[in-house]
Amino acid sequence: MNTRLDAGARDPWTMRRPVLQQLTVLAGIVNGTDDPIAAQGADGRYLFANDAYRREIALLWGRDVQPGMSLEELLAEWPEDLEKARAMWHRALAGETFRTLERFGRKAPERVYDLRFHPLFDADGACIGAAQIARNVTETIRTQDARVRSEATLRAVLDALPVGVLIAGPDGALVGDNAAHRELWGVAPETTSWEQYGEWEGYWPDSGRRIAAHEWAMARALRQGEVVRNELVECVQFGSGRRRFYLNNAAPVRDAAGRIVAGVVAELDV
């Protein structure tokens, strides 16, 4: 079947409807979204706010957005938030498209929004208003903040330990260490796989033989799942050439399915 429209055919997607009907359909679509959406005219007064936007405003400030309402009328009791909102809307009404992450919470517990502002132009290119699309990202930001705090705590704990700690990914790439490890080894070169462990200068004290890449405790833990305990190693510090003896310990880190996903080494300077 030939589905191409004839030149004179009426395309249902481009047929004009009465303006009121078009706006009603558009409002229905926008109201069906979970993201808060609003529009202001060039005079800064609200032209439209969907149900999600009105719910967020009611939650944050206990107010209901009405057609024709200004920001000053909406946020008169919260001057700090008014100033922030006014600055963002003014940027959009001046013709700027931008995105910003903002925190609000004068009435409710603090909420974080990913805000997008888009100016609206007429056929002649004049800015006749602006639209705002918001997304509540509070839980995402809280999770990120919690992760940052957790990582900072772990870093502090590792650096407080009297033993050196070294962490590697499943392929042997070194992804973390602590202060005691750097004191023992100095500043090591970037190591992206266990094959590069041969660049680390270490010797077996009983034979004086240099340790090969695959013989290092970390490589054995990652490749074979071996747990190594109190293995005496003599190392040559990067930069200074200073020699040190330490007891090397290593273990693989496994996921719930038993796959090796990382390796950890603990070094006791003796």
Coordinates of N, CA, C and O in Angstrom, one line a residue, residues 67-208:
P67 N -3.3 31.6 37.7 CA -3.1 32.3 36.5 C -2.9 33.8 36.8 O -3.8 34.4 37.5
G68 N -1.9 34.5 36.2 CA -1.7 35.9 36.4 C -1.0 36.3 37.7 O -0.7 37.4 37.9
M69 N -0.6 35.3 38.5 CA 0.1 35.5 39.8 C 1.5 35.9 39.4 O 2.2 35.3 38.6
S70 N 2.1 36.8 40.2 CA 3.5 37.1 40.0 C 4.3 36.4 41.1 O 3.8 35.9 42.1
L71 N 5.7 36.4 40.9 CA 6.5 35.8 41.9 C 6.5 36.5 43.2 O 6.5 35.9 44.2
E72 N 6.3 37.8 43.1 CA 6.3 38.6 44.3 C 5.0 38.2 45.1 O 5.1 38.2 46.4
E73 N 3.9 38.0 44.5 CA 2.7 37.6 45.2 C 2.8 36.1 45.7 O 2.3 35.8 46.8
L74 N 3.5 35.3 45.0 CA 3.7 33.9 45.4 C 4.6 33.7 46.5 O 4.4 33.0 47.5
L75 N 5.8 34.5 46.5 CA 6.8 34.2 47.5 C 7.1 35.4 48.4 O 8.3 35.6 48.9
A76 N 6.1 36.3 48.6 CA 6.4 37.5 49.4 C 6.9 37.2 50.8 O 7.7 38.0 51.3
E77 N 6.5 36.1 51.4 CA 6.9 35.7 52.7 C 8.3 35.1 52.8 O 8.9 34.9 53.9
W78 N 8.9 34.8 51.6 CA 10.2 34.1 51.6 C 11.1 34.9 50.7 O 11.4 34.5 49.6
P79 N 11.7 36.0 51.2 CA 12.5 36.9 50.3 C 13.7 36.2 49.7 O 14.1 36.6 48.6
E80 N 14.4 35.3 50.4 CA 15.6 34.7 49.9 C 15.2 33.8 48.7 O 15.8 33.8 47.6
D81 N 14.1 33.0 48.8 CA 13.7 32.2 47.7 C 13.1 33.0 46.6 O 13.3 32.7 45.4
L82 N 12.5 34.1 46.9 CA 11.9 35.1 45.9 C 13.1 35.6 45.0 O 13.0 35.6 43.8
E83 N 14.1 36.0 45.7 CA 15.3 36.6 44.9 C 15.9 35.5 44.0 O 16.2 35.8 42.9
K84 N 16.0 34.3 44.5 CA 16.6 33.2 43.7 C 15.7 32.9 42.5 O 16.2 32.8 41.3
A85 N 14.4 32.8 42.7 CA 13.4 32.5 41.7 C 13.4 33.6 40.6 O 13.3 33.4 39.4
R86 N 13.3 34.8 41.1 CA 13.2 36.0 40.2 C 14.5 36.1 39.3 O 14.3 36.3 38.1
A87 N 15.7 35.8 39.8 CA 16.9 35.9 39.0 C 16.8 34.8 37.9 O 17.2 35.1 36.8
M88 N 16.4 33.6 38.2 CA 16.3 32.6 37.2 C 15.3 32.9 36.1 O 15.6 32.7 34.9
W89 N 14.1 33.3 36.5 CA 13.1 33.6 35.5 C 13.5 34.8 34.7 O 13.2 34.8 33.5
H90 N 14.1 35.8 35.3 CA 14.5 36.9 34.5 C 15.6 36.5 33.4 O 15.6 37.1 32.3
R91 N 16.5 35.6 33.7 CA 17.4 35.1 32.7 C 16.7 34.5 31.5 O 17.0 34.8 30.4
A92 N 15.7 33.7 31.8 CA 14.9 33.0 30.8 C 14.1 34.0 30.0 O 14.1 34.0 28.7
L93 N 13.5 35.0 30.7 CA 12.7 36.0 30.0 C 13.6 37.0 29.1 O 13.1 37.7 28.3
A94 N 14.9 37.0 29.4 CA 15.8 37.8 28.7 C 16.3 37.0 27.4 O 17.1 37.5 26.7
G95 N 15.8 35.8 27.3 CA 16.2 35.0 26.1 C 17.2 33.9 26.3 O 17.7 33.3 25.3
E96 N 17.6 33.6 27.5 CA 18.6 32.6 27.8 C 18.0 31.3 28.1 O 17.1 31.1 28.9
T97 N 18.5 30.2 27.5 CA 18.2 28.9 27.8 C 19.3 28.3 28.7 O 20.5 28.4 28.4
F98 N 18.9 27.8 29.9 CA 19.9 27.3 30.8 C 19.4 26.2 31.7 O 18.2 26.0 31.8
R99 N 20.3 25.6 32.4 CA 19.9 24.5 33.4 C 20.7 24.7 34.6 O 21.9 25.1 34.6
T100 N 20.0 24.5 35.8 CA 20.7 24.7 37.1 C 20.2 23.8 38.1 O 19.0 23.3 38.0
L101 N 21.0 23.5 39.1 CA 20.6 22.7 40.3 C 20.4 23.6 41.5 O 21.3 24.3 41.8
E102 N 19.2 23.6 42.0 CA 18.9 24.5 43.1 C 18.2 23.8 44.3 O 17.5 22.8 44.1
R103 N 18.5 24.3 45.5 CA 17.9 23.8 46.7 C 16.9 24.7 47.3 O 17.1 25.9 47.4
F104 N 15.7 24.2 47.7 CA 14.7 25.0 48.3 C 14.2 24.2 49.5 O 14.3 23.0 49.6
G105 N 13.6 24.9 50.4 CA 13.0 24.2 51.6 C 12.7 25.0 52.8 O 13.1 24.7 53.9
R106 N 12.1 26.2 52.5 CA 11.7 27.1 53.6 C 10.6 26.5 54.5 O 10.6 26.7 55.7
K107 N 9.7 25.8 53.9 CA 8.5 25.3 54.6 C 8.7 23.8 54.9 O 8.5 23.3 56.0
A108 N 9.1 23.0 53.8 CA 9.2 21.6 53.9 C 10.7 21.3 54.1 O 11.6 22.2 54.1
P109 N 11.1 20.0 54.4 CA 12.5 19.6 54.4 C 13.1 20.0 53.1 O 12.4 19.9 52.1
E110 N 14.4 20.3 53.1 CA 15.1 20.7 51.9 C 14.8 19.8 50.7 O 14.9 18.5 50.9
R111 N 14.5 20.3 49.6 CA 14.3 19.5 48.3 C 15.2 20.1 47.3 O 15.5 21.4 47.2
V112 N 15.8 19.3 46.4 CA 16.7 19.7 45.4 C 16.1 19.4 44.0 O 15.5 18.4 43.8
Y113 N 16.2 20.5 43.1 CA 15.5 20.4 41.8 C 16.6 20.6 40.7 O 17.4 21.5 40.8
D114 N 16.4 19.8 39.7 CA 17.1 20.0 38.4 C 16.2 20.9 37.6 O 15.2 20.4 37.1
L115 N 16.5 22.2 37.4 CA 15.7 23.1 36.7 C 16.2 23.4 35.3 O 17.4 23.7 35.1
R116 N 15.3 23.4 34.3 CA 15.6 23.9 33.0 C 14.7 25.0 32.6 O 13.4 24.9 32.8
F117 N 15.3 26.1 32.1 CA 14.5 27.2 31.6 C 14.7 27.4 30.1 O 15.8 27.3 29.6
H118 N 13.5 27.7 29.5 CA 13.5 27.9 28.0 C 12.7 29.1 27.7 O 11.6 29.2 28.0
P119 N 13.3 30.1 27.0 CA 12.5 31.3 26.6 C 11.6 30.9 25.4 O 11.8 29.9 24.7
L120 N 10.5 31.6 25.4 CA 9.5 31.4 24.3 C 9.4 32.6 23.4 O 9.4 33.7 23.9
F121 N 9.5 32.3 22.1 CA 9.6 33.4 21.1 C 8.4 33.4 20.2 O 7.8 32.3 19.9
D122 N 8.0 34.6 19.7 CA 7.0 34.6 18.7 C 7.6 34.5 17.3 O 8.8 34.3 17.1
A123 N 6.8 34.6 16.3 CA 7.2 34.4 14.9 C 8.3 35.4 14.5 O 9.1 35.2 13.6
D124 N 8.3 36.6 15.1 CA 9.3 37.6 14.8 C 10.6 37.5 15.6 O 11.5 38.4 15.5
G125 N 10.6 36.5 16.5 CA 11.8 36.3 17.3 C 11.8 37.1 18.6 O 12.9 37.1 19.3
A126 N 10.7 37.7 18.9 CA 10.7 38.4 20.2 C 10.3 37.5 21.3 O 9.5 36.6 21.2
C127 N 11.0 37.6 22.5 CA 10.7 36.8 23.6 C 9.4 37.2 24.3 O 9.2 38.3 24.7
I128 N 8.4 36.3 24.3 CA 7.1 36.6 24.8 C 6.8 35.8 26.1 O 5.7 35.9 26.7
G129 N 7.8 35.1 26.6 CA 7.6 34.4 27.9 C 8.7 33.4 28.1 O 9.7 33.3 27.3
A130 N 8.6 32.5 29.1 CA 9.6 31.5 29.4 C 8.9 30.3 30.0 O 7.8 30.5 30.7
A131 N 9.5 29.1 29.8 CA 8.9 27.9 30.4 C 10.0 27.3 31.4 O 11.2 27.5 31.1
Q132 N 9.5 26.7 32.4 CA 10.4 26.0 33.4 C 10.0 24.6 33.5 O 8.8 24.3 33.6
I133 N 10.9 23.7 33.4 CA 10.7 22.2 33.6 C 11.6 21.8 34.8 O 12.8 22.1 34.8
A134 N 11.0 21.3 35.8 CA 11.7 20.9 37.0 C 11.7 19.4 37.2 O 10.8 18.7 36.7
R135 N 12.7 18.9 37.9 CA 12.7 17.5 38.2 C 13.3 17.4 39.7 O 14.3 17.9 40.0
N136 N 12.5 16.7 40.5 CA 12.9 16.5 41.9 C 14.0 15.5 41.9 O 13.8 14.3 41.6
V137 N 15.2 15.9 42.3 CA 16.4 15.0 42.4 C 16.9 14.9 43.8 O 18.1 14.6 44.0
T138 N 16.0 15.1 44.8 CA 16.4 15.1 46.2 C 17.1 13.8 46.6 O 18.1 13.8 47.2
E139 N 16.4 12.7 46.3 CA 16.9 11.4 46.7 C 18.2 11.1 46.1 O 19.1 10.5 46.7
T140 N 18.4 11.5 44.8 CA 19.6 11.2 44.1 C 20.8 12.0 44.7 O 21.9 11.5 45.0
I141 N 20.5 13.3 45.1 CA 21.5 14.1 45.7 C 21.9 13.6 47.1 O 23.0 13.5 47.5
R142 N 20.8 13.2 47.8 CA 21.1 12.6 49.2 C 22.0 11.4 49.1 O 22.9 11.2 49.9
T143 N 21.7 10.5 48.1 CA 22.5 9.3 47.9 C 23.9 9.7 47.6 O 24.9 9.1 48.1
Q144 N 24.1 10.7 46.7 CA 25.4 11.1 46.3 C 26.2 11.7 47.5 O 27.3 11.4 47.8
D145 N 25.4 12.5 48.3 CA 26.1 13.1 49.5 C 26.5 12.0 50.5 O 27.5 12.1 51.1
A146 N 25.6 11.0 50.7 CA 25.9 9.9 51.6 C 27.1 9.2 51.1 O 28.0 8.8 51.9
R147 N 27.2 9.0 49.8 CA 28.4 8.2 49.2 C 29.7 9.0 49.5 O 30.7 8.5 49.8
V148 N 29.6 10.3 49.3 CA 30.8 11.2 49.5 C 31.2 11.1 50.9 O 32.4 11.0 51.2
R149 N 30.2 11.2 51.8 CA 30.6 11.1 53.3 C 31.2 9.8 53.6 O 32.1 9.7 54.4
S150 N 30.6 8.7 53.0 CA 31.1 7.4 53.3 C 32.5 7.2 52.8 O 33.4 6.6 53.5
E151 N 32.8 7.7 51.5 CA 34.1 7.6 51.0 C 35.1 8.4 51.8 O 36.3 8.0 52.0
A152 N 34.7 9.6 52.2 CA 35.6 10.4 53.1 C 35.9 9.7 54.4 O 37.1 9.8 54.9
T153 N 34.9 9.1 55.0 CA 35.1 8.3 56.2 C 36.1 7.2 56.0 O 37.0 6.9 56.8
L154 N 35.9 6.4 54.9 CA 36.8 5.3 54.6 C 38.2 5.8 54.3 O 39.1 5.2 54.8
R155 N 38.3 6.9 53.6 CA 39.7 7.5 53.4 C 40.4 7.8 54.7 O 41.5 7.5 54.9
A156 N 39.6 8.4 55.6 CA 40.2 8.8 56.9 C 40.6 7.6 57.7 O 41.7 7.6 58.3
V157 N 39.8 6.5 57.6 CA 40.1 5.3 58.4 C 41.4 4.7 57.8 O 42.3 4.2 58.5
L158 N 41.4 4.6 56.4 CA 42.6 4.0 55.8 C 43.9 4.7 56.1 O 44.9 4.1 56.4
D159 N 43.8 6.0 56.1 CA 45.0 6.8 56.3 C 45.4 6.8 57.8 O 46.6 7.1 58.1
A160 N 44.5 6.4 58.7 CA 44.8 6.3 60.1 C 45.5 5.0 60.4 O 46.1 4.8 61.5
L161 N 45.3 4.0 59.5 CA 45.9 2.6 59.8 C 47.4 2.7 59.8 O 48.0 3.3 59.0
P162 N 48.0 1.9 60.7 CA 49.5 1.8 60.7 C 50.0 0.8 59.7 O 51.3 0.7 59.5
V163 N 49.2 0.1 58.9 CA 49.7 -0.8 57.9 C 49.3 -0.2 56.5 O 48.3 0.5 56.4
G164 N 50.2 -0.5 55.5 CA 49.9 0.0 54.2 C 48.7 -0.8 53.6 O 48.6 -2.0 53.8
V165 N 47.9 -0.1 52.8 CA 46.7 -0.8 52.2 C 46.8 -0.4 50.7 O 47.0 0.8 50.3
L166 N 46.5 -1.4 49.9 CA 46.5 -1.2 48.4 C 45.3 -1.9 47.9 O 45.0 -3.1 48.2
I167 N 44.5 -1.3 47.0 CA 43.3 -1.9 46.4 C 43.4 -1.9 44.9 O 43.9 -0.9 44.3
A168 N 43.0 -3.0 44.3 CA 43.1 -3.1 42.9 C 41.8 -3.6 42.3 O 41.0 -4.3 43.0
G169 N 41.5 -3.3 41.1 CA 40.4 -3.8 40.4 C 40.6 -5.2 39.9 O 41.7 -5.8 40.1
P170 N 39.6 -5.9 39.2 CA 39.8 -7.3 38.9 C 40.9 -7.6 37.9 O 41.4 -8.7 37.8
D171 N 41.3 -6.5 37.1 CA 42.3 -6.7 36.1 C 43.7 -6.3 36.7 O 44.7 -6.4 36.0
G172 N 43.7 -5.9 37.9 CA 45.0 -5.6 38.6 C 45.3 -4.1 38.6 O 46.3 -3.7 39.2
A173 N 44.4 -3.3 38.0 CA 44.6 -1.8 38.0 C 44.5 -1.3 39.4 O 43.6 -1.6 40.1
L174 N 45.5 -0.6 39.9 CA 45.5 -0.1 41.2 C 44.6 1.1 41.3 O 44.7 2.1 40.6
V175 N 43.6 1.1 42.2 CA 42.6 2.1 42.3 C 42.6 2.9 43.7 O 41.9 3.8 43.8
G176 N 43.4 2.4 44.6 CA 43.5 3.1 45.9 C 44.6 2.6 46.8 O 45.0 1.5 46.7
D177 N 45.0 3.5 47.6 CA 46.1 3.2 48.6 C 45.9 4.1 49.8 O 45.0 4.9 49.9
N178 N 46.8 4.0 50.8 CA 46.7 4.9 51.9 C 48.1 5.4 52.3 O 49.1 5.2 51.6
A179 N 48.1 6.3 53.3 CA 49.4 7.0 53.6 C 50.5 6.0 54.0 O 51.6 6.2 53.6
A180 N 50.2 5.0 54.7 CA 51.2 4.0 55.1 C 51.8 3.3 53.9 O 53.0 3.0 53.9
H181 N 51.0 3.0 52.9 CA 51.5 2.4 51.7 C 52.5 3.3 51.0 O 53.6 2.9 50.5
R182 N 52.1 4.6 50.9 CA 53.0 5.6 50.2 C 54.2 5.8 51.0 O 55.3 6.1 50.4
E183 N 54.2 5.7 52.3 CA 55.4 5.8 53.1 C 56.3 4.7 52.9 O 57.6 4.9 52.9
L184 N 55.8 3.5 52.6 CA 56.6 2.3 52.4 C 57.2 2.3 51.0 O 58.4 2.0 50.8
W185 N 56.4 2.6 50.0 CA 56.8 2.5 48.6 C 57.1 3.8 47.9 O 57.7 3.8 46.8
G186 N 56.7 4.9 48.5 CA 56.9 6.2 47.7 C 55.8 6.3 46.7 O 54.8 5.6 46.7
V187 N 56.0 7.3 45.8 CA 55.0 7.5 44.8 C 55.2 6.6 43.6 O 56.2 6.7 42.9
A188 N 54.2 5.7 43.5 CA 54.4 4.6 42.5 C 53.9 5.1 41.1 O 53.1 6.0 41.0
P189 N 54.4 4.5 40.0 CA 53.9 4.8 38.7 C 52.4 4.3 38.5 O 52.0 3.4 39.2
E190 N 51.7 4.9 37.5 CA 50.4 4.4 37.2 C 50.5 2.9 36.8 O 51.2 2.6 35.9
T191 N 49.6 2.1 37.4 CA 49.6 0.7 37.2 C 48.2 0.3 36.8 O 47.3 0.3 37.6
T192 N 48.1 -0.2 35.5 CA 46.7 -0.4 35.0 C 46.4 -1.9 34.8 O 45.3 -2.3 34.4
S193 N 47.4 -2.8 35.1 CA 47.1 -4.2 35.0 C 48.1 -5.0 35.9 O 49.2 -4.4 36.2
W194 N 47.8 -6.2 36.2 CA 48.8 -7.0 37.0 C 50.1 -7.3 36.3 O 51.1 -7.4 37.0
E195 N 50.1 -7.3 35.0 CA 51.3 -7.5 34.2 C 52.3 -6.4 34.5 O 53.6 -6.7 34.4
Q196 N 51.9 -5.2 34.9 CA 52.8 -4.1 35.2 C 53.4 -4.2 36.6 O 54.3 -3.4 37.0
Y197 N 53.0 -5.2 37.4 CA 53.6 -5.4 38.7 C 55.1 -5.6 38.7 O 55.8 -5.4 39.6
G198 N 55.5 -6.1 37.5 CA 57.0 -6.4 37.3 C 57.8 -5.1 37.4 O 59.0 -5.2 37.6
E199 N 57.2 -3.9 37.2 CA 57.9 -2.7 37.4 C 58.1 -2.3 38.8 O 58.9 -1.4 39.1
W200 N 57.4 -3.0 39.7 CA 57.6 -2.7 41.2 C 58.8 -3.6 41.6 O 58.8 -4.8 41.4
E201 N 59.8 -3.0 42.1 CA 61.1 -3.7 42.5 C 61.0 -4.3 43.8 O 61.0 -3.6 44.9
G202 N 60.9 -5.6 43.9 CA 60.8 -6.4 45.1 C 61.6 -7.7 45.0 O 61.7 -8.2 43.9
Y203 N 62.1 -8.2 46.2 CA 62.9 -9.4 46.2 C 62.4 -10.4 47.2 O 61.9 -10.0 48.3
W204 N 62.7 -11.7 46.9 CA 62.4 -12.7 48.0 C 63.7 -12.7 48.8 O 64.8 -13.0 48.4
P205 N 63.6 -12.4 50.1 CA 64.7 -12.3 51.0 C 65.6 -13.6 51.1 O 66.8 -13.6 51.2
D206 N 64.9 -14.8 51.0 CA 65.6 -16.0 51.2 C 66.5 -16.4 50.0 O 67.6 -17.0 50.2
S207 N 66.2 -15.9 48.8 CA 66.9 -16.2 47.6 C 67.6 -15.0 47.0 O 68.5 -15.1 46.1
G208 N 67.1 -13.8 47.3 CA 67.5 -12.6 46.6 C 67.0 -12.4 45.2 O 67.4 -11.5 44.5

